Amino acid sequence: MTEIGKILLIAGGIIIAVGLLLTFSNHIPFLGKLPGDIVIKKENFTFYFPLVTFLLISIILTVIINIILRLINK
């Protein structure tokens, strides 16, 4: 039963972190405007693909999840 409790606490923490990130993402000036993010603007069309932003977020989340899993498995 304690393992389920740990998993629920971690899942709740992740949900809170994602919620805070979505809430305050417009206050982070570099998020989505890094060099390497692809923006194509035409007359009536704009295509936006934040490639480098996705990579940065992926690396940060990977490091955080690895730290959390190492602390749990001790």
Short mmCIF file of N, CA, C and O in Angstrom, two decimals:
data_model
loop_
_atom_site.label_atom_id
_atom_site.label_comp_id
_atom_site.label_asym_id
_atom_site.label_seq_id
_atom_site.Cartn_x
_atom_site.Cartn_y
_atom_site.Cartn_z
N MET A 1 0.81 -1.20 0.00
CA MET A 1 0.00 0.00 0.00
C MET A 1 0.85 1.26 0.00
O MET A 1 0.43 2.27 -0.53
N THR A 2 2.04 1.22 0.59
CA THR A 2 2.88 2.41 0.63
C THR A 2 3.39 2.78 -0.75
O THR A 2 3.63 3.95 -1.02
N GLU A 3 3.60 1.78 -1.62
CA GLU A 3 4.05 2.07 -2.98
C GLU A 3 3.00 2.86 -3.75
O GLU A 3 3.33 3.76 -4.50
N ILE A 4 1.73 2.50 -3.57
CA ILE A 4 0.65 3.22 -4.24
C ILE A 4 0.60 4.66 -3.74
O ILE A 4 0.40 5.59 -4.52
N GLY A 5 0.82 4.85 -2.46
CA GLY A 5 0.84 6.20 -1.90
C GLY A 5 1.95 7.04 -2.49
O GLY A 5 1.76 8.21 -2.83
N LYS A 6 3.14 6.44 -2.65
CA LYS A 6 4.26 7.17 -3.25
C LYS A 6 3.96 7.54 -4.70
O LYS A 6 4.23 8.66 -5.14
N ILE A 7 3.39 6.60 -5.43
CA ILE A 7 3.06 6.86 -6.83
C ILE A 7 2.03 7.98 -6.94
O ILE A 7 2.14 8.86 -7.80
N LEU A 8 1.01 7.96 -6.08
CA LEU A 8 0.00 9.01 -6.10
C LEU A 8 0.58 10.37 -5.75
O LEU A 8 0.20 11.39 -6.34
N LEU A 9 1.50 10.41 -4.79
CA LEU A 9 2.14 11.68 -4.43
C LEU A 9 2.96 12.23 -5.59
O LEU A 9 2.94 13.42 -5.88
N ILE A 10 3.69 11.36 -6.25
CA ILE A 10 4.51 11.80 -7.39
C ILE A 10 3.61 12.26 -8.53
O ILE A 10 3.86 13.31 -9.15
N ALA A 11 2.56 11.50 -8.82
CA ALA A 11 1.64 11.90 -9.90
C ALA A 11 0.99 13.24 -9.57
O ALA A 11 0.86 14.10 -10.45
N GLY A 12 0.61 13.44 -8.34
CA GLY A 12 0.02 14.73 -7.93
C GLY A 12 1.01 15.87 -8.07
O GLY A 12 0.66 16.96 -8.53
N GLY A 13 2.26 15.63 -7.70
CA GLY A 13 3.29 16.65 -7.84
C GLY A 13 3.53 17.01 -9.29
O GLY A 13 3.71 18.19 -9.64
N ILE A 14 3.52 16.01 -10.16
CA ILE A 14 3.71 16.26 -11.59
C ILE A 14 2.54 17.05 -12.15
O ILE A 14 2.73 18.00 -12.92
N ILE A 15 1.32 16.71 -11.74
CA ILE A 15 0.15 17.43 -12.22
C ILE A 15 0.18 18.89 -11.75
O ILE A 15 -0.12 19.81 -12.52
N ILE A 16 0.59 19.13 -10.51
CA ILE A 16 0.71 20.49 -10.00
C ILE A 16 1.78 21.26 -10.76
O ILE A 16 1.58 22.42 -11.15
N ALA A 17 2.92 20.62 -11.02
CA ALA A 17 4.01 21.30 -11.75
C ALA A 17 3.58 21.66 -13.17
O ALA A 17 3.84 22.77 -13.64
N VAL A 18 2.89 20.74 -13.85
CA VAL A 18 2.41 21.02 -15.21
C VAL A 18 1.37 22.15 -15.18
O VAL A 18 1.39 23.04 -16.03
N GLY A 19 0.50 22.13 -14.20
CA GLY A 19 -0.50 23.19 -14.07
C GLY A 19 0.13 24.55 -13.84
O GLY A 19 -0.27 25.55 -14.44
N LEU A 20 1.14 24.60 -12.99
CA LEU A 20 1.84 25.87 -12.76
C LEU A 20 2.58 26.33 -14.01
O LEU A 20 2.59 27.52 -14.33
N LEU A 21 3.19 25.38 -14.72
CA LEU A 21 3.88 25.73 -15.95
C LEU A 21 2.92 26.30 -16.98
O LEU A 21 3.20 27.31 -17.63
N LEU A 22 1.76 25.68 -17.13
CA LEU A 22 0.77 26.18 -18.09
C LEU A 22 0.20 27.52 -17.66
O LEU A 22 -0.08 28.39 -18.50
N THR A 23 0.04 27.73 -16.37
CA THR A 23 -0.50 28.99 -15.87
C THR A 23 0.47 30.15 -16.08
O THR A 23 0.08 31.24 -16.49
N PHE A 24 1.74 29.92 -15.79
CA PHE A 24 2.72 30.99 -15.85
C PHE A 24 3.60 30.96 -17.09
O PHE A 24 4.60 31.67 -17.15
N SER A 25 3.25 30.17 -18.09
CA SER A 25 4.11 30.05 -19.27
C SER A 25 4.21 31.35 -20.06
O SER A 25 5.23 31.61 -20.69
N ASN A 26 3.16 32.19 -20.05
CA ASN A 26 3.28 33.45 -20.79
C ASN A 26 4.15 34.45 -20.04
O ASN A 26 4.52 35.47 -20.60
N HIS A 27 4.51 34.20 -18.80
CA HIS A 27 5.38 35.08 -18.04
C HIS A 27 6.85 34.69 -18.17
O HIS A 27 7.71 35.40 -17.68
N ILE A 28 7.13 33.57 -18.82
CA ILE A 28 8.50 33.14 -19.06
C ILE A 28 8.85 33.60 -20.48
O ILE A 28 8.37 33.04 -21.46
N PRO A 29 9.70 34.63 -20.61
CA PRO A 29 9.88 35.26 -21.92
C PRO A 29 10.55 34.39 -22.98
O PRO A 29 10.26 34.51 -24.16
N PHE A 30 11.46 33.49 -22.60
CA PHE A 30 12.19 32.70 -23.58
C PHE A 30 11.47 31.43 -24.00
O PHE A 30 11.84 30.80 -24.98
N LEU A 31 10.42 31.06 -23.30
CA LEU A 31 9.73 29.81 -23.59
C LEU A 31 9.01 29.91 -24.93
O LEU A 31 8.11 30.71 -25.12
N GLY A 32 9.44 29.11 -25.90
CA GLY A 32 8.85 29.11 -27.22
C GLY A 32 9.49 30.07 -28.20
O GLY A 32 9.08 30.14 -29.34
N LYS A 33 10.52 30.80 -27.75
CA LYS A 33 11.17 31.75 -28.64
C LYS A 33 12.68 31.52 -28.67
O LYS A 33 13.46 32.45 -28.85
N LEU A 34 13.09 30.29 -28.50
CA LEU A 34 14.51 29.98 -28.51
C LEU A 34 15.02 29.85 -29.94
O LEU A 34 14.25 29.55 -30.86
N PRO A 35 16.34 30.06 -30.13
CA PRO A 35 16.89 29.82 -31.47
C PRO A 35 16.72 28.34 -31.83
O PRO A 35 17.00 27.46 -31.03
N GLY A 36 16.23 28.08 -33.00
CA GLY A 36 15.98 26.70 -33.42
C GLY A 36 14.51 26.36 -33.44
O GLY A 36 14.11 25.33 -33.98
N ASP A 37 13.67 27.20 -32.84
CA ASP A 37 12.22 27.03 -32.94
C ASP A 37 11.81 27.47 -34.34
O ASP A 37 12.22 28.51 -34.83
N ILE A 38 10.99 26.66 -34.99
CA ILE A 38 10.64 26.90 -36.40
C ILE A 38 9.35 27.71 -36.48
O ILE A 38 8.34 27.34 -35.90
N VAL A 39 9.42 28.83 -37.19
CA VAL A 39 8.24 29.67 -37.43
C VAL A 39 8.20 29.99 -38.93
O VAL A 39 9.15 30.51 -39.49
N ILE A 40 7.09 29.65 -39.56
CA ILE A 40 6.87 29.96 -40.97
C ILE A 40 5.63 30.83 -41.06
O ILE A 40 4.54 30.40 -40.67
N LYS A 41 5.81 32.06 -41.57
CA LYS A 41 4.68 32.99 -41.69
C LYS A 41 4.42 33.26 -43.16
O LYS A 41 5.30 33.65 -43.90
N LYS A 42 3.17 33.05 -43.56
CA LYS A 42 2.71 33.38 -44.91
C LYS A 42 1.59 34.42 -44.77
O LYS A 42 1.34 34.91 -43.67
N GLU A 43 0.89 34.70 -45.84
CA GLU A 43 -0.16 35.72 -45.78
C GLU A 43 -1.25 35.37 -44.77
O GLU A 43 -1.52 36.12 -43.85
N ASN A 44 -1.90 34.25 -44.97
CA ASN A 44 -3.01 33.85 -44.10
C ASN A 44 -2.69 32.60 -43.29
O ASN A 44 -3.61 31.89 -42.87
N PHE A 45 -1.42 32.35 -43.07
CA PHE A 45 -1.03 31.08 -42.44
C PHE A 45 0.23 31.29 -41.60
O PHE A 45 1.17 31.95 -42.04
N THR A 46 0.23 30.75 -40.41
CA THR A 46 1.42 30.75 -39.56
C THR A 46 1.62 29.35 -39.02
O THR A 46 0.71 28.78 -38.41
N PHE A 47 2.79 28.80 -39.26
CA PHE A 47 3.15 27.48 -38.73
C PHE A 47 4.24 27.68 -37.69
O PHE A 47 5.25 28.32 -37.95
N TYR A 48 4.02 27.13 -36.50
CA TYR A 48 4.95 27.31 -35.40
C TYR A 48 5.27 25.95 -34.80
O TYR A 48 4.37 25.23 -34.38
N PHE A 49 6.55 25.59 -34.77
CA PHE A 49 6.98 24.32 -34.18
C PHE A 49 8.17 24.59 -33.26
O PHE A 49 9.29 24.78 -33.72
N PRO A 50 7.94 24.61 -31.93
CA PRO A 50 9.01 24.94 -30.98
C PRO A 50 9.93 23.75 -30.71
O PRO A 50 9.91 23.14 -29.64
N LEU A 51 10.77 23.41 -31.66
CA LEU A 51 11.63 22.23 -31.59
C LEU A 51 12.61 22.29 -30.41
O LEU A 51 12.69 21.36 -29.61
N VAL A 52 13.36 23.36 -30.30
CA VAL A 52 14.37 23.48 -29.24
C VAL A 52 13.71 23.60 -27.87
O VAL A 52 14.21 23.06 -26.89
N THR A 53 12.57 24.27 -27.81
CA THR A 53 11.84 24.36 -26.54
C THR A 53 11.39 22.98 -26.07
O THR A 53 11.52 22.64 -24.90
N PHE A 54 10.90 22.15 -27.00
CA PHE A 54 10.51 20.79 -26.65
C PHE A 54 11.71 19.98 -26.14
O PHE A 54 11.59 19.23 -25.17
N LEU A 55 12.85 20.13 -26.81
CA LEU A 55 14.05 19.41 -26.38
C LEU A 55 14.49 19.84 -24.99
O LEU A 55 14.85 19.00 -24.16
N LEU A 56 14.47 21.13 -24.72
CA LEU A 56 14.87 21.65 -23.42
C LEU A 56 13.94 21.14 -22.31
O LEU A 56 14.41 20.67 -21.27
N ILE A 57 12.65 21.20 -22.55
CA ILE A 57 11.68 20.71 -21.57
C ILE A 57 11.85 19.21 -21.36
O ILE A 57 11.78 18.72 -20.23
N SER A 58 12.11 18.47 -22.41
CA SER A 58 12.31 17.02 -22.31
C SER A 58 13.53 16.69 -21.45
O SER A 58 13.49 15.79 -20.61
N ILE A 59 14.63 17.40 -21.68
CA ILE A 59 15.84 17.16 -20.89
C ILE A 59 15.61 17.49 -19.42
O ILE A 59 15.99 16.71 -18.53
N ILE A 60 14.97 18.61 -19.15
CA ILE A 60 14.71 19.01 -17.76
C ILE A 60 13.81 17.99 -17.07
O ILE A 60 14.08 17.57 -15.94
N LEU A 61 12.73 17.56 -17.73
CA LEU A 61 11.83 16.57 -17.14
C LEU A 61 12.52 15.23 -16.93
O LEU A 61 12.27 14.55 -15.92
N THR A 62 13.39 14.82 -17.85
CA THR A 62 14.12 13.57 -17.71
C THR A 62 15.01 13.60 -16.48
O THR A 62 15.05 12.64 -15.69
N VAL A 63 15.71 14.70 -16.28
CA VAL A 63 16.59 14.83 -15.10
C VAL A 63 15.77 14.81 -13.82
O VAL A 63 16.11 14.09 -12.86
N ILE A 64 14.67 15.54 -13.79
CA ILE A 64 13.83 15.59 -12.58
C ILE A 64 13.24 14.22 -12.27
O ILE A 64 13.26 13.76 -11.11
N ILE A 65 12.73 13.52 -13.27
CA ILE A 65 12.13 12.21 -13.04
C ILE A 65 13.18 11.20 -12.59
O ILE A 65 12.93 10.38 -11.71
N ASN A 66 14.39 11.26 -13.18
CA ASN A 66 15.46 10.35 -12.73
C ASN A 66 15.85 10.60 -11.29
O ASN A 66 16.09 9.66 -10.53
N ILE A 67 15.92 11.85 -10.88
CA ILE A 67 16.24 12.17 -9.48
C ILE A 67 15.16 11.64 -8.55
O ILE A 67 15.44 11.03 -7.51
N ILE A 68 13.89 11.85 -8.93
CA ILE A 68 12.79 11.37 -8.10
C ILE A 68 12.81 9.84 -8.00
O ILE A 68 12.64 9.28 -6.90
N LEU A 69 13.03 9.16 -9.10
CA LEU A 69 13.04 7.69 -9.07
C LEU A 69 14.22 7.15 -8.26
O LEU A 69 14.09 6.13 -7.59
N ARG A 70 15.35 7.81 -8.32
CA ARG A 70 16.49 7.39 -7.50
C ARG A 70 16.20 7.57 -6.02
O ARG A 70 16.61 6.76 -5.19
N LEU A 71 15.49 8.64 -5.65
CA LEU A 71 15.15 8.86 -4.25
C LEU A 71 14.14 7.84 -3.76
O LEU A 71 14.19 7.41 -2.61
N ILE A 72 13.22 7.44 -4.63
CA ILE A 72 12.21 6.45 -4.25
C ILE A 72 12.83 5.07 -4.06
O ILE A 72 12.50 4.34 -3.13
N ASN A 73 13.74 4.70 -4.94
CA ASN A 73 14.32 3.35 -4.93
C ASN A 73 15.45 3.17 -3.92
O ASN A 73 16.03 2.11 -3.86
N LYS A 74 15.76 4.18 -3.15
CA LYS A 74 16.81 4.03 -2.13
C LYS A 74 16.42 3.08 -1.05
O LYS A 74 15.40 2.89 -0.60
#
